[in-house]
Coordinates of C-alpha atoms and ligand atoms in Angstrom, one line a residue:
Chain A
M5 CA 0.1 0.0 -0.2
A6 CA 2.6 2.8 1.0
Q7 CA 4.9 4.2 -1.1
R8 CA 8.2 6.3 -1.5
I9 CA 8.0 10.1 -2.3
D10 CA 11.1 11.5 -3.8
V11 CA 11.2 15.3 -3.9
K12 CA 13.6 16.7 -6.6
D13 CA 14.7 20.8 -6.7
L14 CA 10.8 21.9 -6.3
N15 CA 9.9 25.5 -6.7
I16 CA 6.5 26.4 -5.4
F17 CA 4.9 29.6 -6.7
Y18 CA 1.7 32.1 -6.3
S19 CA 1.7 33.4 -9.6
D20 CA 5.0 35.1 -9.4
F21 CA 5.3 35.0 -5.6
L22 CA 7.6 32.2 -5.0
A23 CA 7.0 30.8 -1.7
V24 CA 8.8 27.6 -1.3
E25 CA 12.1 27.1 -2.7
D26 CA 14.5 24.3 -3.9
V27 CA 13.0 21.5 -1.8
S28 CA 14.6 18.0 -2.2
M29 CA 13.9 15.4 0.5
A30 CA 12.8 11.7 0.3
I31 CA 9.9 10.7 1.9
E32 CA 10.0 6.7 3.1
P33 CA 7.1 4.2 2.9
K34 CA 5.4 3.4 6.0
S35 CA 6.3 5.8 8.1
V36 CA 5.6 9.2 9.7
T37 CA 7.7 12.2 8.3
A38 CA 7.0 15.6 10.2
F39 CA 7.6 19.2 8.8
I40 CA 7.5 21.6 11.5
G41 CA 8.8 25.2 11.3
P42 CA 7.5 29.2 11.8
S43 CA 4.5 30.6 10.1
G44 CA 4.1 31.6 6.5
C45 CA 7.4 29.7 6.1
G46 CA 5.3 27.5 3.6
K47 CA 4.5 23.8 5.2
S48 CA 1.1 23.4 4.1
T49 CA 2.2 25.1 0.4
F50 CA 4.9 21.9 0.2
L51 CA 2.3 19.9 1.3
R52 CA -0.3 20.4 -0.7
T53 CA 2.3 20.1 -3.5
L54 CA 2.0 16.5 -2.7
N55 CA -1.1 15.6 -3.9
R56 CA -1.7 18.2 -6.6
M57 CA -4.1 20.2 -4.1
H58 CA -1.6 23.1 -5.2
E59 CA -2.9 23.8 -8.6
V60 CA -6.4 24.5 -6.9
I61 CA -5.5 27.8 -6.3
P62 CA -5.7 30.2 -9.0
G63 CA -1.8 30.7 -10.4
A64 CA -0.3 28.6 -8.3
R65 CA 2.4 26.0 -10.5
V66 CA 5.5 24.3 -9.4
E67 CA 8.8 23.5 -10.5
G68 CA 10.7 20.6 -9.9
T69 CA 9.3 16.6 -9.8
V70 CA 7.7 14.7 -6.9
A71 CA 8.1 11.5 -7.5
M72 CA 6.3 8.5 -6.1
E73 CA 7.9 5.4 -6.7
G74 CA 9.6 6.5 -9.6
V75 CA 6.8 8.0 -11.2
D76 CA 6.3 12.1 -11.8
L77 CA 3.1 13.4 -10.4
Y78 CA 3.6 16.3 -12.7
G79 CA 4.3 14.6 -15.4
D80 CA 2.7 15.5 -18.8
D81 CA 0.0 12.5 -18.4
V82 CA -0.5 12.2 -15.1
D83 CA -4.5 13.3 -13.6
P84 CA -4.6 15.4 -10.9
V85 CA -7.7 13.4 -9.9
A86 CA -6.0 10.1 -9.9
V87 CA -3.1 11.9 -7.8
R88 CA -5.4 12.6 -4.8
R89 CA -7.3 9.4 -4.8
Q90 CA -3.7 7.7 -4.0
V91 CA -2.6 10.5 -1.9
G92 CA -5.3 11.7 0.5
M93 CA -5.4 14.6 2.6
V94 CA -7.2 15.7 5.8
F95 CA -7.0 19.4 6.4
Q96 CA -6.3 21.6 9.8
R97 CA -9.9 22.3 10.6
P98 CA -12.4 19.3 10.4
N99 CA -14.6 19.2 7.1
P100 CA -17.1 16.7 7.0
F101 CA -19.6 17.4 4.5
P102 CA -22.5 18.9 6.0
T103 CA -25.1 17.6 4.0
M104 CA -24.3 14.1 4.2
S105 CA -24.7 11.5 7.3
I106 CA -21.7 10.4 8.9
E107 CA -22.1 6.9 6.9
E108 CA -22.2 8.9 3.6
N109 CA -19.1 11.0 4.9
V110 CA -17.4 7.9 5.0
L111 CA -18.3 6.8 1.8
A112 CA -18.0 9.8 -0.1
G113 CA -14.6 9.4 -1.7
V114 CA -15.9 5.5 -1.9
R115 CA -18.5 6.5 -3.8
L116 CA -16.9 8.4 -6.6
V117 CA -14.5 5.0 -7.6
N118 CA -17.2 2.8 -7.4
K119 CA -20.8 3.8 -7.8
K120 CA -22.2 0.6 -7.6
I121 CA -20.7 -0.4 -4.2
S122 CA -23.2 -3.0 -2.6
K123 CA -25.2 -2.3 0.6
S124 CA -23.1 -4.9 2.7
D125 CA -20.0 -4.2 1.3
A126 CA -20.9 -0.2 2.0
A127 CA -21.9 -1.1 5.9
D128 CA -18.5 -2.9 6.0
L129 CA -16.5 -0.6 4.8
V130 CA -17.8 2.2 6.8
E131 CA -17.2 -0.2 10.2
E132 CA -13.8 -0.6 8.8
S133 CA -12.9 2.8 8.1
L134 CA -14.4 3.9 11.4
R135 CA -13.0 1.5 13.6
H136 CA -9.6 2.3 12.0
A137 CA -9.5 6.1 12.8
N138 CA -11.3 5.1 16.0
L139 CA -14.6 6.7 15.9
W140 CA -16.7 3.6 15.4
E141 CA -17.3 2.9 19.1
E142 CA -18.6 6.6 19.8
V143 CA -21.0 6.9 16.6
K144 CA -22.2 3.5 15.7
D145 CA -25.6 4.1 16.7
R146 CA -26.2 7.4 14.7
L147 CA -24.3 6.4 11.3
A148 CA -27.6 8.1 10.1
K149 CA -27.0 11.6 12.2
P150 CA -25.1 14.4 10.0
G151 CA -21.6 14.4 10.4
S152 CA -21.8 18.4 11.4
G153 CA -23.4 17.0 15.1
L154 CA -20.3 15.5 16.0
S155 CA -17.3 17.4 18.4
G156 CA -14.3 19.3 16.7
G157 CA -12.2 15.8 17.2
Q158 CA -14.9 13.5 16.2
Q159 CA -15.4 15.5 12.9
Q160 CA -11.4 15.3 12.8
R161 CA -11.6 11.7 12.9
L162 CA -14.3 11.3 10.8
C163 CA -12.5 13.0 7.9
I164 CA -9.3 10.4 8.3
A165 CA -11.8 7.8 8.2
R166 CA -13.3 9.4 4.9
A167 CA -9.5 9.9 3.9
I168 CA -8.6 6.1 4.5
A169 CA -12.1 4.6 2.9
V170 CA -10.7 5.0 -0.2
R171 CA -7.4 3.0 0.4
P172 CA -5.0 6.2 -0.3
Q173 CA -0.9 5.3 -0.9
V174 CA -0.3 7.9 1.2
L175 CA -2.0 10.5 3.7
L176 CA -1.4 14.0 4.2
M177 CA -1.7 15.7 7.5
D178 CA -2.1 19.5 7.8
E179 CA -2.0 20.4 11.6
P180 CA -4.6 17.9 12.5
C181 CA -5.1 18.5 15.9
S182 CA -4.7 22.4 15.8
A183 CA -8.5 22.7 16.7
L184 CA -9.0 19.7 19.4
D185 CA -8.2 19.6 23.0
P186 CA -5.6 17.0 24.5
I187 CA -7.5 14.3 24.9
S188 CA -8.4 14.3 20.6
T189 CA -5.2 15.2 20.4
L190 CA -4.1 12.0 22.2
A191 CA -6.4 10.1 20.6
I192 CA -5.6 11.1 16.9
E193 CA -1.6 11.0 17.6
D194 CA -2.2 7.3 18.9
L195 CA -4.5 6.7 15.2
I196 CA -1.1 8.3 13.7
T197 CA 0.7 5.4 14.8
E198 CA -1.3 3.1 13.7
L199 CA -2.0 3.6 10.4
K200 CA 1.7 4.0 9.9
Q201 CA 1.8 0.2 9.4
D202 CA 0.1 0.8 6.2
Y203 CA 0.5 4.1 4.7
T204 CA 3.1 6.8 4.7
I205 CA 2.5 9.8 6.4
C206 CA 3.1 13.1 6.3
I207 CA 2.1 15.7 8.9
V208 CA 2.6 19.2 9.8
T209 CA 2.3 20.4 12.8
H210 CA 3.3 23.4 15.4
N211 CA 3.8 21.1 18.4
M212 CA 7.2 19.7 18.8
Q213 CA 6.2 16.9 21.1
Q214 CA 3.7 16.4 18.5
A215 CA 6.6 16.0 16.2
A216 CA 8.6 14.0 18.4
R217 CA 6.2 11.3 19.5
V218 CA 4.4 10.5 16.5
S219 CA 7.0 10.8 14.0
D220 CA 10.2 9.0 12.6
R221 CA 11.4 11.6 10.4
T222 CA 11.1 15.6 10.5
G223 CA 11.8 18.5 8.4
F224 CA 12.5 21.9 9.3
F225 CA 11.3 24.6 7.2
N226 CA 12.3 28.5 7.5
I227 CA 12.1 31.4 6.2
A228 CA 14.6 34.7 5.7
G229 CA 12.1 37.5 6.0
T230 CA 8.9 38.4 4.7
G231 CA 8.5 38.1 1.1
K232 CA 11.4 35.7 0.9
P233 CA 10.7 32.0 0.1
G234 CA 10.7 29.7 2.7
K235 CA 12.9 26.5 2.3
L236 CA 14.0 22.9 3.8
I237 CA 16.8 24.0 5.9
E238 CA 17.2 20.3 7.7
M239 CA 16.2 17.1 7.5
D240 CA 17.0 14.0 9.5
D241 CA 15.4 10.9 11.7
T242 CA 13.6 12.8 14.6
G243 CA 15.7 11.7 17.4
V244 CA 18.7 13.1 16.1
M245 CA 16.7 16.6 15.0
F246 CA 15.1 17.1 18.7
S247 CA 18.7 16.2 20.2
S248 CA 21.7 17.3 18.2
P249 CA 20.6 19.2 15.0
S250 CA 23.5 20.1 12.5
E251 CA 21.8 23.6 12.0
Q252 CA 21.5 26.6 14.1
A253 CA 18.5 27.4 13.2
T254 CA 17.4 24.2 13.8
E255 CA 18.1 23.9 17.5
D256 CA 16.7 27.6 18.1
Y257 CA 13.8 27.1 16.5
I258 CA 12.9 23.6 18.8
S259 CA 14.4 24.8 21.9
G260 CA 11.7 28.2 21.5
R261 CA 14.7 30.5 21.0
F262 CA 13.1 31.5 17.4
G263 CA 13.2 35.1 16.4
Chain B
M17 CA -9.8 56.1 49.4
T18 CA -7.4 55.5 46.4
T19 CA -8.6 52.0 46.2
T20 CA -12.0 52.9 46.5
A21 CA -11.5 55.3 43.4
Q22 CA -9.7 52.7 41.4
Q23 CA -12.3 50.1 41.9
D24 CA -15.0 52.2 41.4
A25 CA -13.9 53.9 38.2
P26 CA -13.9 51.1 35.4
R27 CA -17.1 50.0 37.3
V28 CA -19.0 53.1 36.4
R29 CA -17.7 53.3 32.9
T30 CA -18.4 49.2 32.4
R31 CA -22.1 50.4 33.5
R32 CA -22.3 53.2 31.6
R33 CA -21.6 51.3 27.9
R34 CA -23.6 48.1 28.8
S35 CA -26.6 50.7 29.1
S36 CA -26.0 52.7 26.1
D37 CA -25.3 48.9 24.4
R38 CA -28.9 48.1 25.3
G39 CA -30.2 51.5 24.1
V40 CA -28.5 50.9 20.8
N41 CA -30.0 47.0 21.2
R42 CA -33.4 48.0 22.2
A43 CA -33.5 50.6 19.3
F44 CA -32.7 47.4 16.7
R45 CA -34.7 44.9 18.4
I46 CA -38.0 47.8 18.2
T47 CA -36.5 48.0 14.0
A48 CA -36.4 45.0 13.5
T49 CA -40.0 44.0 15.0
G50 CA -41.7 46.9 13.3
A51 CA -40.2 45.7 10.1
G52 CA -41.2 42.3 10.6
A53 CA -44.3 43.4 11.7
L54 CA -45.1 46.1 9.2
I55 CA -44.4 43.6 6.6
L56 CA -47.2 41.1 7.9
A57 CA -49.8 44.0 8.6
V58 CA -49.2 44.7 4.9
L59 CA -49.7 41.3 3.8
A60 CA -52.8 40.9 5.8
A61 CA -54.1 43.8 4.5
V62 CA -53.9 42.9 0.9
A63 CA -55.4 39.4 2.1
I64 CA -58.5 41.6 3.9
F65 CA -58.8 44.2 0.8
L66 CA -59.1 41.0 -1.6
V67 CA -61.7 39.1 0.6
I68 CA -63.6 42.1 0.9
E69 CA -63.9 43.1 -2.5
A70 CA -64.3 40.0 -3.8
W71 CA -67.0 38.8 -1.5
P72 CA -70.1 40.4 -3.3
S73 CA -69.0 38.1 -6.3
I74 CA -68.6 35.3 -4.3
S75 CA -71.9 35.4 -2.4
A76 CA -73.5 36.3 -5.7
G77 CA -75.4 33.4 -7.3
S78 CA -73.9 31.8 -10.5
E79 CA -77.5 32.8 -12.7
T80 CA -76.4 36.7 -10.9
L81 CA -73.2 36.7 -12.3
A82 CA -73.9 35.6 -15.8
E83 CA -76.8 38.4 -15.9
S84 CA -74.5 41.5 -14.6
I85 CA -71.5 40.3 -15.9
S86 CA -70.9 40.9 -20.0
W87 CA -67.9 38.3 -20.6
F88 CA -68.9 36.1 -17.6
P89 CA -70.0 32.5 -19.5
E90 CA -73.1 31.2 -19.5
D91 CA -73.9 28.2 -16.9
A92 CA -70.7 28.6 -14.7
N93 CA -70.0 29.8 -11.5
L94 CA -67.2 31.7 -9.7
L95 CA -65.5 28.3 -9.0
T96 CA -65.9 26.8 -12.5
F97 CA -64.7 30.6 -13.8
V98 CA -61.6 30.7 -11.5
G99 CA -60.6 26.8 -11.8
P100 CA -59.3 27.1 -15.9
L101 CA -57.6 30.3 -15.0
V102 CA -55.8 28.6 -12.0
F103 CA -54.6 25.6 -14.4
G104 CA -53.3 28.2 -16.8
T105 CA -51.6 30.3 -14.6
L106 CA -50.0 26.9 -12.8
L107 CA -49.3 25.3 -16.5
G108 CA -47.8 28.3 -18.0
S109 CA -45.5 29.1 -15.0
A110 CA -44.6 25.0 -14.3
L111 CA -43.5 25.3 -18.0
A112 CA -41.6 28.4 -17.6
M113 CA -39.8 26.9 -14.1
L114 CA -38.8 23.5 -16.5
I115 CA -37.1 25.5 -19.0
A116 CA -35.8 27.5 -16.7
V117 CA -34.4 26.1 -13.5
P118 CA -31.9 23.7 -15.3
L119 CA -30.9 26.6 -17.2
A120 CA -30.2 29.1 -14.4
I121 CA -28.1 26.6 -12.0
G122 CA -26.5 25.6 -15.4
I123 CA -25.3 28.8 -16.3
A124 CA -25.1 30.1 -12.7
L125 CA -22.4 27.3 -12.2
F126 CA -20.9 28.2 -15.2
I127 CA -20.2 31.7 -13.5
S128 CA -19.2 30.2 -10.3
H129 CA -17.2 27.4 -11.0
Y130 CA -16.1 27.1 -14.6
A131 CA -15.3 30.3 -16.4
P132 CA -12.3 32.2 -16.3
R133 CA -12.8 35.2 -13.8
R134 CA -13.2 38.3 -16.6
M135 CA -15.8 36.3 -18.6
A136 CA -17.6 35.4 -15.8
Q137 CA -18.0 39.2 -14.5
A138 CA -18.9 39.9 -18.0
L139 CA -21.6 37.2 -17.9
G140 CA -22.8 38.1 -14.3
Y141 CA -23.2 41.8 -15.8
V142 CA -25.5 40.9 -18.7
I143 CA -27.3 38.2 -16.6
D144 CA -28.6 40.8 -14.6
L145 CA -28.8 43.7 -17.1
L146 CA -31.9 41.2 -18.3
A147 CA -33.7 41.5 -15.2
A148 CA -33.9 45.1 -15.6
I149 CA -35.7 44.9 -18.9
P150 CA -39.3 45.8 -18.2
S151 CA -42.1 43.3 -19.0
V152 CA -43.4 45.2 -21.7
V153 CA -40.2 44.4 -23.6
Y154 CA -40.4 41.4 -23.1
G155 CA -44.0 41.1 -24.1
L156 CA -43.3 43.1 -27.6
W157 CA -40.1 41.2 -28.1
G158 CA -42.1 37.6 -27.6
A159 CA -44.9 38.4 -29.6
I160 CA -42.8 40.6 -32.5
V161 CA -39.8 38.4 -32.4
V162 CA -39.7 34.9 -30.5
T163 CA -43.2 33.8 -32.0
P164 CA -42.3 33.6 -35.8
V165 CA -38.8 32.1 -35.0
V166 CA -40.4 29.4 -32.8
Q167 CA -43.7 28.5 -35.2
P168 CA -41.5 26.0 -36.7
V169 CA -39.8 24.6 -33.9
W170 CA -43.7 23.9 -32.6
E171 CA -44.6 22.2 -36.1
W172 CA -41.7 20.2 -35.2
L173 CA -42.5 19.5 -32.2
S174 CA -46.5 18.4 -32.3
S175 CA -45.5 16.2 -35.7
T176 CA -42.8 14.3 -34.0
L177 CA -44.1 14.1 -30.4
G178 CA -47.7 15.0 -31.1
W179 CA -48.7 11.8 -29.4
I180 CA -47.8 13.0 -25.8
P181 CA -50.9 15.3 -25.0
L182 CA -48.9 18.5 -24.2
F183 CA -47.5 18.6 -27.3
A184 CA -50.9 17.8 -29.6
G185 CA -51.6 19.3 -32.8
P186 CA -52.1 21.2 -35.0
A187 CA -49.4 23.5 -33.8
A188 CA -51.2 27.3 -34.1
N189 CA -49.6 29.9 -36.9
P190 CA -49.2 32.3 -35.4
A191 CA -48.0 30.4 -32.5
R192 CA -49.8 32.7 -29.8
V193 CA -49.8 30.1 -27.4
M194 CA -48.5 28.3 -23.9
L195 CA -45.2 27.0 -24.6
T196 CA -44.1 30.5 -26.2
V197 CA -45.7 32.3 -23.3
A198 CA -43.3 29.7 -21.0
V199 CA -40.4 30.4 -23.3
V200 CA -40.7 34.5 -23.0
L201 CA -41.8 33.7 -19.1
A202 CA -38.4 31.1 -18.6
V203 CA -36.2 34.3 -20.0
M204 CA -37.8 36.8 -18.0
I205 CA -37.0 34.8 -14.5
L206 CA -33.7 33.3 -15.8
P207 CA -31.7 36.0 -14.4
I208 CA -33.0 36.5 -10.8
I209 CA -32.7 32.4 -10.3
T210 CA -29.2 32.4 -11.9
A211 CA -28.1 35.9 -9.8
V212 CA -29.1 34.3 -6.7
S213 CA -28.0 30.8 -7.3
R214 CA -24.7 32.1 -8.4
E215 CA -24.4 34.1 -5.1
V216 CA -25.0 30.6 -3.3
F217 CA -22.7 29.0 -5.0
L218 CA -19.8 31.4 -4.5
Q219 CA -20.8 30.8 -0.9
T220 CA -20.0 27.4 -0.6
P221 CA -17.0 27.1 1.9
R222 CA -13.9 26.2 -0.1
L223 CA -13.4 23.9 2.9
H224 CA -15.7 21.3 1.9
E225 CA -14.7 22.1 -2.2
E226 CA -11.4 21.3 -1.3
A227 CA -12.6 18.2 1.1
A228 CA -14.0 16.7 -2.2
L229 CA -11.4 17.6 -4.5
A230 CA -8.7 16.2 -2.0
L231 CA -11.1 12.9 -2.0
G232 CA -10.4 12.2 -5.7
A233 CA -13.8 14.3 -7.2
T234 CA -13.5 15.6 -10.4
R235 CA -14.5 19.2 -11.1
W236 CA -18.2 18.0 -11.8
E237 CA -18.1 15.6 -8.7
M238 CA -16.9 18.3 -6.0
I239 CA -19.9 20.4 -7.7
R240 CA -22.3 17.5 -6.9
T241 CA -20.6 16.5 -3.3
A242 CA -20.0 19.9 -2.1
V243 CA -21.5 22.8 -4.3
L244 CA -24.9 21.2 -5.0
P245 CA -26.3 20.4 -1.6
F246 CA -24.6 23.1 0.3
A247 CA -26.8 25.6 -2.1
R248 CA -30.0 23.5 -2.2
S249 CA -32.0 25.7 0.1
G250 CA -30.6 28.7 -1.6
I251 CA -31.7 26.9 -5.3
I252 CA -35.3 26.8 -4.2
S253 CA -35.7 30.2 -2.6
A254 CA -34.5 31.3 -5.6
S255 CA -36.5 29.4 -7.6
M256 CA -39.7 30.6 -5.8
L257 CA -38.8 34.5 -6.6
G258 CA -38.8 33.1 -10.0
L259 CA -41.9 31.3 -9.6
G260 CA -43.2 34.6 -7.7
R261 CA -42.4 36.7 -10.9
A262 CA -43.8 34.0 -13.5
L263 CA -47.0 33.5 -11.6
G264 CA -48.2 37.2 -11.4
E265 CA -46.7 38.1 -15.1
T266 CA -48.9 40.4 -16.6
M267 CA -48.2 42.3 -19.8
A268 CA -46.1 39.4 -21.4
V269 CA -48.8 37.0 -21.4
L270 CA -51.3 39.4 -22.7
M271 CA -49.3 40.2 -25.5
I272 CA -48.4 36.8 -26.5
L273 CA -51.4 34.5 -25.9
S274 CA -54.4 33.7 -27.8
P275 CA -56.6 33.1 -24.8
G276 CA -59.3 30.5 -23.8
A277 CA -61.0 28.9 -21.4
M278 CA -60.0 25.4 -21.0
Y279 CA -58.4 22.4 -18.9
S280 CA -56.1 21.9 -21.7
F281 CA -52.6 20.6 -21.7
A282 CA -52.6 21.4 -25.4
V283 CA -49.6 24.1 -25.2
L284 CA -49.3 24.2 -28.9
Q285 CA -52.7 25.2 -29.8
A286 CA -54.1 28.6 -29.6
G287 CA -57.3 29.4 -27.4
Q288 CA -56.8 26.8 -24.9
Q289 CA -55.6 28.5 -21.7
Q290 CA -55.2 32.0 -20.0
T291 CA -53.5 33.1 -16.8
I292 CA -55.4 34.9 -13.8
A293 CA -53.3 38.1 -13.9
A294 CA -53.4 38.1 -17.8
N295 CA -57.4 37.8 -17.6
I296 CA -57.3 40.6 -14.9
A297 CA -55.5 43.3 -16.9
A298 CA -57.4 41.8 -20.4
Q299 CA -60.8 42.4 -18.2
Y300 CA -60.5 45.1 -15.8
P301 CA -61.0 47.8 -18.4
E302 CA -64.4 47.5 -19.1
A303 CA -65.3 46.1 -15.8
S304 CA -67.5 47.2 -13.4
G305 CA -69.3 46.4 -10.2
L306 CA -69.7 42.7 -10.0
G307 CA -67.2 42.4 -12.9
V308 CA -64.6 44.0 -10.9
S309 CA -65.1 42.2 -7.7
T310 CA -65.2 39.0 -9.7
L311 CA -61.5 39.8 -11.5
I312 CA -60.8 40.2 -7.6
A313 CA -62.1 37.0 -6.4
T314 CA -59.3 35.4 -9.2
G315 CA -56.6 38.1 -8.1
L316 CA -57.6 36.5 -4.4
A317 CA -57.1 32.6 -5.9
L318 CA -53.7 34.4 -7.3
F319 CA -52.7 35.5 -3.8
V320 CA -53.7 32.0 -2.4
I321 CA -51.6 29.7 -4.7
T322 CA -48.2 32.3 -4.3
M323 CA -48.9 31.6 -0.3
A324 CA -49.2 28.3 -0.9
V325 CA -46.4 27.6 -3.2
N326 CA -43.9 29.9 -1.0
M327 CA -45.2 27.6 2.1
A328 CA -44.0 24.3 0.3
A329 CA -41.1 25.7 -0.6
R330 CA -40.4 26.8 3.1
A331 CA -41.5 23.1 4.2
I332 CA -39.1 21.3 1.7
V333 CA -36.1 23.4 2.8
A334 CA -37.4 22.9 6.6
R335 CA -37.4 19.3 6.4
R336 CA -33.6 18.6 5.7
K337 CA -32.5 21.3 8.3
D338 CA -30.4 19.1 10.2
F339 CA -28.3 18.4 7.1
S340 CA -28.4 22.0 5.8
G341 CA -25.0 22.8 6.3
A342 CA -26.1 26.3 8.7
N343 CA -24.8 24.9 12.3
Ligands
LIG30 N1 -3.3 31.1 -1.7 C1 -2.3 31.7 -1.8 N2 -2.3 32.8 -2.4 C2 -0.9 33.7 -2.4 N3 0.2 33.1 -1.4 C3 -0.3 32.6 -0.7 C4 -1.6 31.8 -0.4 N4 -1.6 30.5 0.2 C5 0.0 31.0 1.0 N5 0.6 32.0 0.3 C6 1.9 32.4 0.9 O1 2.7 31.2 1.0 C7 3.8 31.4 2.0 C8 3.7 30.2 2.6 O2 2.1 29.9 3.1 P1 1.7 28.5 4.0 O3 0.3 28.6 3.9 O4 2.2 27.8 3.2 O5 2.3 28.4 5.3 P2 2.7 27.9 6.7 O6 4.2 27.3 7.1 O7 1.7 26.6 6.1 O8 2.2 28.6 7.8 P3 0.8 28.1 9.1 O9 2.2 27.7 10.1 O10 0.6 29.5 9.5 O11 0.2 27.4 8.5 C9 3.1 32.8 2.4 O12 3.9 34.2 2.6 C10 1.2 32.7 2.2 O13 1.5 34.4 2.4
LIG31 MG1 -0.1 26.1 7.0

């Protein structure tokens, strides 16, 4: 299921504005990769290029290559829709479809690919995905109720269930816990640790402890000043990054001596 | 002493701010309630006026009506007189809606989600302009331009699909028929439905659109999963605005339609149906006494229809409130 991603010489633009400059990195399969860095340094921007969600914004474009198992996602004959089916995404703010029930939300992505999924298959998939997202016990009696009636943490786990129901190769998470309380946050961190057995996971977080707890490798992005492009300063095993980073900027940021 | 003063000062200040806030709140509440009450009062006044003015006709027997009103059909009573008019009004509006709503949604979606920015703006502007054209002009356009243009099309419709009662032939020439009216009505209500729908489509939260795209939805699938469900109640409201205009439209119908008084679905034939509004406009100049009262009774029927349609729409919107995305 999980696949490796190789990013090479990636420049990311919003129209003429160079937001992220010259990123190269390898993202290992079946591992959690965390991206940290100050606000505005381009973490979200970079993450969104990994499933071509970047292109949704008018004027946004990239230079360079993002290769999944050797296939460039930005190749001429690659359909962004197909990319997004393989690389799922969980957003900062929980965004279940408000007009859909919990069950329909989980199935939303599946129905795009497989319109004629049988009732029993659908029910099985809903249960499996919700169990995987640690939400089943809480919602199993109200699957037909609207997804927007859940708490924020439950909604976020519903979004995770929705993302994994389509069985992507890679799961991208942009600050998935920033709107959540500590207990929901821990639930999602446990979930991430569990999910990495099957998926390649990339997570953006502002929470150093979270990065230290859940990730195998950590990338530190930084920005020289407003209007300047963000850059990948350093990337290494999480243990190394948090104990003995090789760049002074990384150490300053991690120890809170930033800016 | 100083401590007391320090403690007192902020308390006084907050109290003063609160009381002025309360004044503003109260003024706002009174204005809002007043405006709401005024609308209800106007509505009630219109209803009462209609009932009072229509009463002589409602209470008169059918013989009296036939005797004292020159254009009142023989051996008819008020109900059999109003019935076909109600039917014609509903038929014309329903056809107009059938044409206009899908078209308006399509155009609105094109403007909000497909067209390049520059083109979207221009198109939106043109659509808004269409709303500003007076209905007499639409009537003239319908009678002079549309009628001859659609005639061969109607001819073809009746010869190929004539077995459907709606398209039963022979198609009238000139095409002063209900389908032509419906086409012109559709053009008239298109702008309002398009404009309102477009606004609603544009308000779809980015969050939900991106959720759909991130699941691997194509643009159309994204519209189906995120935009249309979100906009559903807005589309219904927009359609109701359009329907309201179509139901009450007078000039365009009057200038195009060759009227009749039948419960007839033959929308390609002349002299079959008539609408309430156009009938009032046609008869009013020569009506007096009981005649005026009878026309007002038909107006009352139109009022009731419009209210009923609006309430039905409200009910549809309310039924899935939990899923509306308002929470
Ligand atoms: N839609 C957009 N159009 C133009 N510029 C944008 C857009 N989105 C982001 N940017 C710019 O790109 C740069 C990187 O933004 P990005 O959102 O990726 O930062 P981030 O690292 O995710 O910050 P945060 O931690 O606050 O989420 C910023 O300078 C931002 O102003
Ligand atoms: Mg961000």
